[in-house]
GROMACS .gro file of N, CA and C in nm:
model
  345
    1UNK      N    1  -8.600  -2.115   3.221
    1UNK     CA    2  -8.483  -2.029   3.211
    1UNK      C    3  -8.355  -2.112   3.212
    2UNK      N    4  -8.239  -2.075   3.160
    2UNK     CA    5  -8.113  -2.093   3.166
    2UNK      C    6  -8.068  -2.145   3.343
    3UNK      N    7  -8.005  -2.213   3.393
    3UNK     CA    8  -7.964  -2.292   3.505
    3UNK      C    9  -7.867  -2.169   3.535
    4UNK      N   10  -7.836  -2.098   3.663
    4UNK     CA   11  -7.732  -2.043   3.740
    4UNK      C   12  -7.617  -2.072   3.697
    5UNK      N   13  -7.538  -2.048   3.744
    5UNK     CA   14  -7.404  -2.056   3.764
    5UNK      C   15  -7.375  -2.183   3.893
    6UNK      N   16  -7.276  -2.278   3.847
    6UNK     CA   17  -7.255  -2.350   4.027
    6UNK      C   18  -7.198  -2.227   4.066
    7UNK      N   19  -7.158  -2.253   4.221
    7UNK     CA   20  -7.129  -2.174   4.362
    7UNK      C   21  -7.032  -2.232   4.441
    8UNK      N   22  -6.926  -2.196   4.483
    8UNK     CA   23  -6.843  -2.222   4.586
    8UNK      C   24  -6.749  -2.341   4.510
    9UNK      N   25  -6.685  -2.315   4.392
    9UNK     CA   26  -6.649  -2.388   4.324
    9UNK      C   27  -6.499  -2.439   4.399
   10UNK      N   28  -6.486  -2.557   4.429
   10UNK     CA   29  -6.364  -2.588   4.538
   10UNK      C   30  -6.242  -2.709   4.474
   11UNK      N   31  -6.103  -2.719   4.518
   11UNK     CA   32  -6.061  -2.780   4.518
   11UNK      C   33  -6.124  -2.908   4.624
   12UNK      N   34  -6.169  -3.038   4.625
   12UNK     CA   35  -6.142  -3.127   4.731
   12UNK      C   36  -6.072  -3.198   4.737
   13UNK      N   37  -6.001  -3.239   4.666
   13UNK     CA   38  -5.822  -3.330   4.665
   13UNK      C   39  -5.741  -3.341   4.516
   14UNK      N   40  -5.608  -3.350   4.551
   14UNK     CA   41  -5.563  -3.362   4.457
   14UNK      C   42  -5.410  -3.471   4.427
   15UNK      N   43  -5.344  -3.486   4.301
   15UNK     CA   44  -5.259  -3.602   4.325
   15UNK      C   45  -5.174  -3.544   4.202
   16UNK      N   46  -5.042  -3.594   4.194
   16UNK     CA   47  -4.972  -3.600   4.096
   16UNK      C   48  -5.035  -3.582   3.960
   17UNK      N   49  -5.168  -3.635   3.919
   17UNK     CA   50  -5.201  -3.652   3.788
   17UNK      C   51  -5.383  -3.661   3.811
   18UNK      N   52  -5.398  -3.550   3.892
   18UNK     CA   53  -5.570  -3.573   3.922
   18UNK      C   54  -5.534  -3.431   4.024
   19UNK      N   55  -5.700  -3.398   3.991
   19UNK     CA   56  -5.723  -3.302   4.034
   19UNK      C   57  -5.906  -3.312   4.088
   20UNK      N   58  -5.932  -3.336   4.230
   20UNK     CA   59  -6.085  -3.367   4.245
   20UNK      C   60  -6.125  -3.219   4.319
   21UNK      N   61  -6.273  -3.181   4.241
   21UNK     CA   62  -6.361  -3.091   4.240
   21UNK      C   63  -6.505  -3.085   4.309
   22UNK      N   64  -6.545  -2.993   4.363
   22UNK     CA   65  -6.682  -3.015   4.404
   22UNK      C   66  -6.757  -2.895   4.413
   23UNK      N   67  -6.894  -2.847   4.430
   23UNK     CA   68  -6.892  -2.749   4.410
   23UNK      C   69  -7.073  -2.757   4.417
   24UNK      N   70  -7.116  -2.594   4.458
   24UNK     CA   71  -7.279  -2.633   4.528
   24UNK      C   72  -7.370  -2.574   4.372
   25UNK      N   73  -7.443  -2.654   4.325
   25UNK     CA   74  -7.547  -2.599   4.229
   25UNK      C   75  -7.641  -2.472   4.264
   26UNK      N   76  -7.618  -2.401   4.121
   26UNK     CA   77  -7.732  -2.298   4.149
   26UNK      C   78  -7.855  -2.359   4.088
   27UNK      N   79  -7.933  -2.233   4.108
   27UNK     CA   80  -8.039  -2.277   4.074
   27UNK      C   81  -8.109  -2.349   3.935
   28UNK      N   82  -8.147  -2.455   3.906
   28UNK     CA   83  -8.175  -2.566   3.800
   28UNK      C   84  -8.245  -2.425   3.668
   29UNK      N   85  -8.303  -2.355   3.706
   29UNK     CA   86  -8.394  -2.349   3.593
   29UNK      C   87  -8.519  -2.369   3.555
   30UNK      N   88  -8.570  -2.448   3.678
   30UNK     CA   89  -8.671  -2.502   3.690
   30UNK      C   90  -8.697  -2.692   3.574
   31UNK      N   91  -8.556  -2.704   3.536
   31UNK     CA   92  -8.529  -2.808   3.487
   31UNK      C   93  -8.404  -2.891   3.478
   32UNK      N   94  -8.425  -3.053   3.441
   32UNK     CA   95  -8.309  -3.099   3.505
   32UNK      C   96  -8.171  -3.043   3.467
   33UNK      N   97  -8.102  -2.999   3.484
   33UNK     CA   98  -7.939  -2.945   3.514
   33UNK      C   99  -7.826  -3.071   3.483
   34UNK      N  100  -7.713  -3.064   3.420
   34UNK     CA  101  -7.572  -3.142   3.452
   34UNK      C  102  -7.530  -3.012   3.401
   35UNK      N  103  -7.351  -3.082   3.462
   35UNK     CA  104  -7.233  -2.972   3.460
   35UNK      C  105  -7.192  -3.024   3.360
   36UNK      N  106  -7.088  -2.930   3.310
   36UNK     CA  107  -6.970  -2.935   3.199
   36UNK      C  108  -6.843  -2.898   3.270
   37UNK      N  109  -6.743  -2.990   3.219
   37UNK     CA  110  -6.591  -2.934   3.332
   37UNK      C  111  -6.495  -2.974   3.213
   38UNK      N  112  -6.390  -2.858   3.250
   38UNK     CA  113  -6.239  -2.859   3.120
   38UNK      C  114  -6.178  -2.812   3.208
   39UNK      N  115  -6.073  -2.879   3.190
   39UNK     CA  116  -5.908  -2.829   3.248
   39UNK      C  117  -5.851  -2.782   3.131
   40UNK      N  118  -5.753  -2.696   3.123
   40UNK     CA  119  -5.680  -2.632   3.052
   40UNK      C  120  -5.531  -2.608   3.107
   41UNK      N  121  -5.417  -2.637   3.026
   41UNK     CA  122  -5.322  -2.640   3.132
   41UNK      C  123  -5.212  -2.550   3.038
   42UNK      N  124  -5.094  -2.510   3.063
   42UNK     CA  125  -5.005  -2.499   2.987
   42UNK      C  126  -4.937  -2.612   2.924
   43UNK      N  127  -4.900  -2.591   2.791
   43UNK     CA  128  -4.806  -2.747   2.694
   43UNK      C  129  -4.878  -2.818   2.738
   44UNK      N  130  -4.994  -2.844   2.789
   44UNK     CA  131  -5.095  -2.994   2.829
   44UNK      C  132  -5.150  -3.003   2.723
   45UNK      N  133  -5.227  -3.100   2.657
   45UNK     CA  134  -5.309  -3.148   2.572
   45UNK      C  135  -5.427  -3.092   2.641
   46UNK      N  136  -5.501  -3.070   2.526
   46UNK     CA  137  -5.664  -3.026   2.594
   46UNK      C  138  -5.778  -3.153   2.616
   47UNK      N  139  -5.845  -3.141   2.650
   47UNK     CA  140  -5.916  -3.282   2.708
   47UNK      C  141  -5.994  -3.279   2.578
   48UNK      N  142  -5.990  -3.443   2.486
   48UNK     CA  143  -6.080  -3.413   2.404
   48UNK      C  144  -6.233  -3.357   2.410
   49UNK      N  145  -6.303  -3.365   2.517
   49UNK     CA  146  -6.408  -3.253   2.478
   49UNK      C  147  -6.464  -3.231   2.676
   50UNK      N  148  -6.535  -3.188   2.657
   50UNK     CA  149  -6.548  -3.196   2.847
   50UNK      C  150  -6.630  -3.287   2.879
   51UNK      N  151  -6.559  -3.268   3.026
   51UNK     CA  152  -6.650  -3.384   3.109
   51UNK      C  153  -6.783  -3.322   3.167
   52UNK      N  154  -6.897  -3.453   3.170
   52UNK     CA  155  -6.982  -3.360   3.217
   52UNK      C  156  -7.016  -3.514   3.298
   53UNK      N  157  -7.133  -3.409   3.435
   53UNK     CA  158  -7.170  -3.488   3.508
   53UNK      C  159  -7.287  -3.446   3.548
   54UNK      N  160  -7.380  -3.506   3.626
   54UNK     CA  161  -7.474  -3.443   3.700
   54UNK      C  162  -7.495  -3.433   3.884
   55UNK      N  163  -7.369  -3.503   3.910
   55UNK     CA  164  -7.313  -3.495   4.033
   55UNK      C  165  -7.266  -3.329   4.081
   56UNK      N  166  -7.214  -3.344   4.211
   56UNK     CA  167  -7.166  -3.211   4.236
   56UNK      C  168  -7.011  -3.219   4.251
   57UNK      N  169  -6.949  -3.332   4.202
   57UNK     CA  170  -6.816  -3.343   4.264
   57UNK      C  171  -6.801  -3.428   4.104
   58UNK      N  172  -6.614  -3.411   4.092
   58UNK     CA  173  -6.637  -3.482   3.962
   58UNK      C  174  -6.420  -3.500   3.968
   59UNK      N  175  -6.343  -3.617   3.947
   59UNK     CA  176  -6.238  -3.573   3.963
   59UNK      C  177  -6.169  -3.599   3.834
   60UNK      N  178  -6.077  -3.490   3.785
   60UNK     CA  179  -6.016  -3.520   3.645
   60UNK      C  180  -5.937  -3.556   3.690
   61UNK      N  181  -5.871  -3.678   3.589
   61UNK     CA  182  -5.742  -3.752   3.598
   61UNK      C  183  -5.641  -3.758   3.444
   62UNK      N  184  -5.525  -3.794   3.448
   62UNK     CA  185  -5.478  -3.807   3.335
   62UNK      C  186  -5.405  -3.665   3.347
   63UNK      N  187  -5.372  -3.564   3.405
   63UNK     CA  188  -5.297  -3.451   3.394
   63UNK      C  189  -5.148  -3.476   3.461
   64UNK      N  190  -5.069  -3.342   3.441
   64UNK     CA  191  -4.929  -3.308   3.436
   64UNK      C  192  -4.882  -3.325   3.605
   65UNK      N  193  -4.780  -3.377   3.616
   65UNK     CA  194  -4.790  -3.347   3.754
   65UNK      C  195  -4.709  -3.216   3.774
   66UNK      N  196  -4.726  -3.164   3.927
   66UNK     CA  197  -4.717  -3.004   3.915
   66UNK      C  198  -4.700  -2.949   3.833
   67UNK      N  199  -4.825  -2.908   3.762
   67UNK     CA  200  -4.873  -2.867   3.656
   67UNK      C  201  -4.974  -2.751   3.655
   68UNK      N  202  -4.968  -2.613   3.685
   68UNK     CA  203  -5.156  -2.558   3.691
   68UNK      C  204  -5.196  -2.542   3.566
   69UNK      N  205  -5.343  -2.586   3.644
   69UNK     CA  206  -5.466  -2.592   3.551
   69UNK      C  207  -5.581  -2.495   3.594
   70UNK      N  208  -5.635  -2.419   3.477
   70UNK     CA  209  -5.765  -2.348   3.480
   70UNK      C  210  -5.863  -2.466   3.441
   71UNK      N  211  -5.948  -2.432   3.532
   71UNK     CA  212  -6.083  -2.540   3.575
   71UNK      C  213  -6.223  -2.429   3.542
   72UNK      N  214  -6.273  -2.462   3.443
   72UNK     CA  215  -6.415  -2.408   3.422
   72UNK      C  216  -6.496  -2.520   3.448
   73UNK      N  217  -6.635  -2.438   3.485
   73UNK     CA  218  -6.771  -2.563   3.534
   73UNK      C  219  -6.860  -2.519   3.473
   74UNK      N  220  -6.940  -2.470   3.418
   74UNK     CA  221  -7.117  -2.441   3.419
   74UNK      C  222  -7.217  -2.595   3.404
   75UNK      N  223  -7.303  -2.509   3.424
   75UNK     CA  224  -7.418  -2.578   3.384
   75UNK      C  225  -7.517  -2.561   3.303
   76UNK      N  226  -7.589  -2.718   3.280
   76UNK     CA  227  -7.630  -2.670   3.132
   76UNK      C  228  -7.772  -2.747   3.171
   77UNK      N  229  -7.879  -2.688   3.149
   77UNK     CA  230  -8.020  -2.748   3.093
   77UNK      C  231  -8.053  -2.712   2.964
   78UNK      N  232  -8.193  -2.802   2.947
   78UNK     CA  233  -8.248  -2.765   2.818
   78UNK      C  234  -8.242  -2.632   2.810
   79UNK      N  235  -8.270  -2.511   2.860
   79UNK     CA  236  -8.281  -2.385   2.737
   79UNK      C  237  -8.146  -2.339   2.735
   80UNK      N  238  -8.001  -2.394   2.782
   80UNK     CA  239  -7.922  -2.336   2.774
   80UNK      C  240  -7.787  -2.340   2.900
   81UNK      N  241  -7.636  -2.316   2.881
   81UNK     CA  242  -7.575  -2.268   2.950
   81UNK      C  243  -7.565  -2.178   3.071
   82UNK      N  244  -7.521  -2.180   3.175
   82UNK     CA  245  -7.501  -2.118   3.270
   82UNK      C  246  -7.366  -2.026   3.230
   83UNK      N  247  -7.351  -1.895   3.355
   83UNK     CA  248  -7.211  -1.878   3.261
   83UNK      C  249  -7.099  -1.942   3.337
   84UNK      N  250  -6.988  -1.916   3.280
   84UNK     CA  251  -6.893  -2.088   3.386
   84UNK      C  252  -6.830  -1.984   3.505
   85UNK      N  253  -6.815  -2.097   3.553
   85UNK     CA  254  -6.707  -2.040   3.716
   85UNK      C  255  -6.594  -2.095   3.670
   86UNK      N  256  -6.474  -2.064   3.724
   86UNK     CA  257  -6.358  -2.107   3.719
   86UNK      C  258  -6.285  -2.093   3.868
   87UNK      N  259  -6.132  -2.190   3.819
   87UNK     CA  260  -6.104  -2.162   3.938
   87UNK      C  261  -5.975  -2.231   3.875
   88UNK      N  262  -5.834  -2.208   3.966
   88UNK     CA  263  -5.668  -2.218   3.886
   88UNK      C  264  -5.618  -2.326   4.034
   89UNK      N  265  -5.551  -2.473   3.976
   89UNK     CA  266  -5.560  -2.523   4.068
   89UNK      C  267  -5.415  -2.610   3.997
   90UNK      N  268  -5.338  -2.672   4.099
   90UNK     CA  269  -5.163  -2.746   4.023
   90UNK      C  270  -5.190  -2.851   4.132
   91UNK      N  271  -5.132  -2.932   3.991
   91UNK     CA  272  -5.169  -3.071   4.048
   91UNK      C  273  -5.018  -3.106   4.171
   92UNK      N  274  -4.988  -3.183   4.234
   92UNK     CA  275  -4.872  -3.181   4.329
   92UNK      C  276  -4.754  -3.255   4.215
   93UNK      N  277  -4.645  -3.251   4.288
   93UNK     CA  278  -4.491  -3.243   4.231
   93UNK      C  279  -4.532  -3.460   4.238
   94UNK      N  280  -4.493  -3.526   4.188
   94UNK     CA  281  -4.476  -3.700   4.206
   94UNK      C  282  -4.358  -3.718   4.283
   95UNK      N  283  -4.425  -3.797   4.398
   95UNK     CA  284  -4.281  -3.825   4.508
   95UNK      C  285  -4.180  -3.922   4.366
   96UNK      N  286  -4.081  -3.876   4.481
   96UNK     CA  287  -3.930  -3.947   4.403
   96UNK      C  288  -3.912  -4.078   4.438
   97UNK      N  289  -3.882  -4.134   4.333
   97UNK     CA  290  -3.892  -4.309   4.393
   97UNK      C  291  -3.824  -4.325   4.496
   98UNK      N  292  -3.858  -4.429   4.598
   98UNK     CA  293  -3.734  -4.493   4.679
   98UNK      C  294  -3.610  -4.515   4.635
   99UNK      N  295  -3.512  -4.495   4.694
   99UNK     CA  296  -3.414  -4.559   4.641
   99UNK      C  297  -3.443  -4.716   4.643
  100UNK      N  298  -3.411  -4.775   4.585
  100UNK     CA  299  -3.377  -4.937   4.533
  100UNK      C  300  -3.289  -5.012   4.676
  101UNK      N  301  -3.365  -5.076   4.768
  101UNK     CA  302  -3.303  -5.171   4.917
  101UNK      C  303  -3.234  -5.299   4.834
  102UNK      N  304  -3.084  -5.293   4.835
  102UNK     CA  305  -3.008  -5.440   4.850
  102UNK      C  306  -3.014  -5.467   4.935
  103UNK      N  307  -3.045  -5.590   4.889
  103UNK     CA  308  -2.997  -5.748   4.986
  103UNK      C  309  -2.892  -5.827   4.941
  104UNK      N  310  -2.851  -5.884   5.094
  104UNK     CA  311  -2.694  -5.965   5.048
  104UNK      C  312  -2.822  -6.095   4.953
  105UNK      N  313  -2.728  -6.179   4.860
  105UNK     CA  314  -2.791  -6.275   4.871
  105UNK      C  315  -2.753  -6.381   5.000
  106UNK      N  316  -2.859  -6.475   5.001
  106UNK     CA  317  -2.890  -6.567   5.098
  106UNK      C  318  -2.755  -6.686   5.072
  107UNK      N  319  -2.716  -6.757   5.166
  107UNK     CA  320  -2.602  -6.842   5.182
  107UNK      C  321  -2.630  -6.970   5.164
  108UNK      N  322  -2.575  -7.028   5.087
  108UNK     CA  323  -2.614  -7.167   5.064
  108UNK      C  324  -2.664  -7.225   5.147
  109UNK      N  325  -2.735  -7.340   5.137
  109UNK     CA  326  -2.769  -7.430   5.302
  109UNK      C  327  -2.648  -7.509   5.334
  110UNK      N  328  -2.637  -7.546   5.443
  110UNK     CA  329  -2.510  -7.566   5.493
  110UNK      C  330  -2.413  -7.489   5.534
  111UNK      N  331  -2.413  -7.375   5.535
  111UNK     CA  332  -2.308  -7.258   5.581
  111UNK      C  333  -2.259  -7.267   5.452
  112UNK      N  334  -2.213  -7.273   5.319
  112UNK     CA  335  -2.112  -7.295   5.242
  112UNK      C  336  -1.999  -7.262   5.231
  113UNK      N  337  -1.952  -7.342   5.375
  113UNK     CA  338  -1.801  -7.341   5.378
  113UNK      C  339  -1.696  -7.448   5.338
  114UNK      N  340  -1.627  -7.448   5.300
  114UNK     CA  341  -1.564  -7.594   5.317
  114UNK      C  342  -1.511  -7.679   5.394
  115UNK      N  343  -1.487  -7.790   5.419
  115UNK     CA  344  -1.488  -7.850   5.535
  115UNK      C  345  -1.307  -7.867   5.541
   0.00000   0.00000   0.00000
């Protein structure tokens, strides 16, 4: 038969330009199983085709920062697709650079004073 649906499909961390996933397998099918995963974002480029894994955790990188993204998963064995889970997840805002620390420059050797 066709592989389940995964289960408990979760955010587990995320970053400016990544978004990491994990999530519990259903049942195989009675054969071996991997996932399929797409982000979809607004004005984002679409991922040229999906990622797939056979892990339960998988993290996309290369996205918008604070940005949301719809996250589909299924799984797929030989006779077929699972149907997908989803789940709507924004990647965080990119801290703001430091400001830029001057330094005096350093003083000649000798004190450079004149004598």
């Amino acid at each position: 038969d066709r592989p389940d649906p995964p289960r408990a499909l979760r955010l587990s961390g995320l970053s400016g330009t990544s978004l990491s996933l994990a999530w519990d397998p259903g049942w195989d099918g009675g054969l071996a199983q991997h996932f399929l995963l797409r982000a979809d974002g607004p004005d984002a480029p679409p991922p040229p085709a999906h990622l797939v894994t056979s892990g339960f955790s998988l993290t996309l990188g290369g996205l918008r920062p604070d940005t949301p993204y719809d996250i589909t998963v299924h799984a797929r064995n030989a006779r077929g697709d699972s149907a997908p889970v989803r789940l709507r997840a924004v990647t965080s805002a990119l801290p703001e650079a430091p400001p830029p620390v001057w330094e005096a420059p350093e003083a000649p050797p000798g004190g450079g004073e004149d004598p």
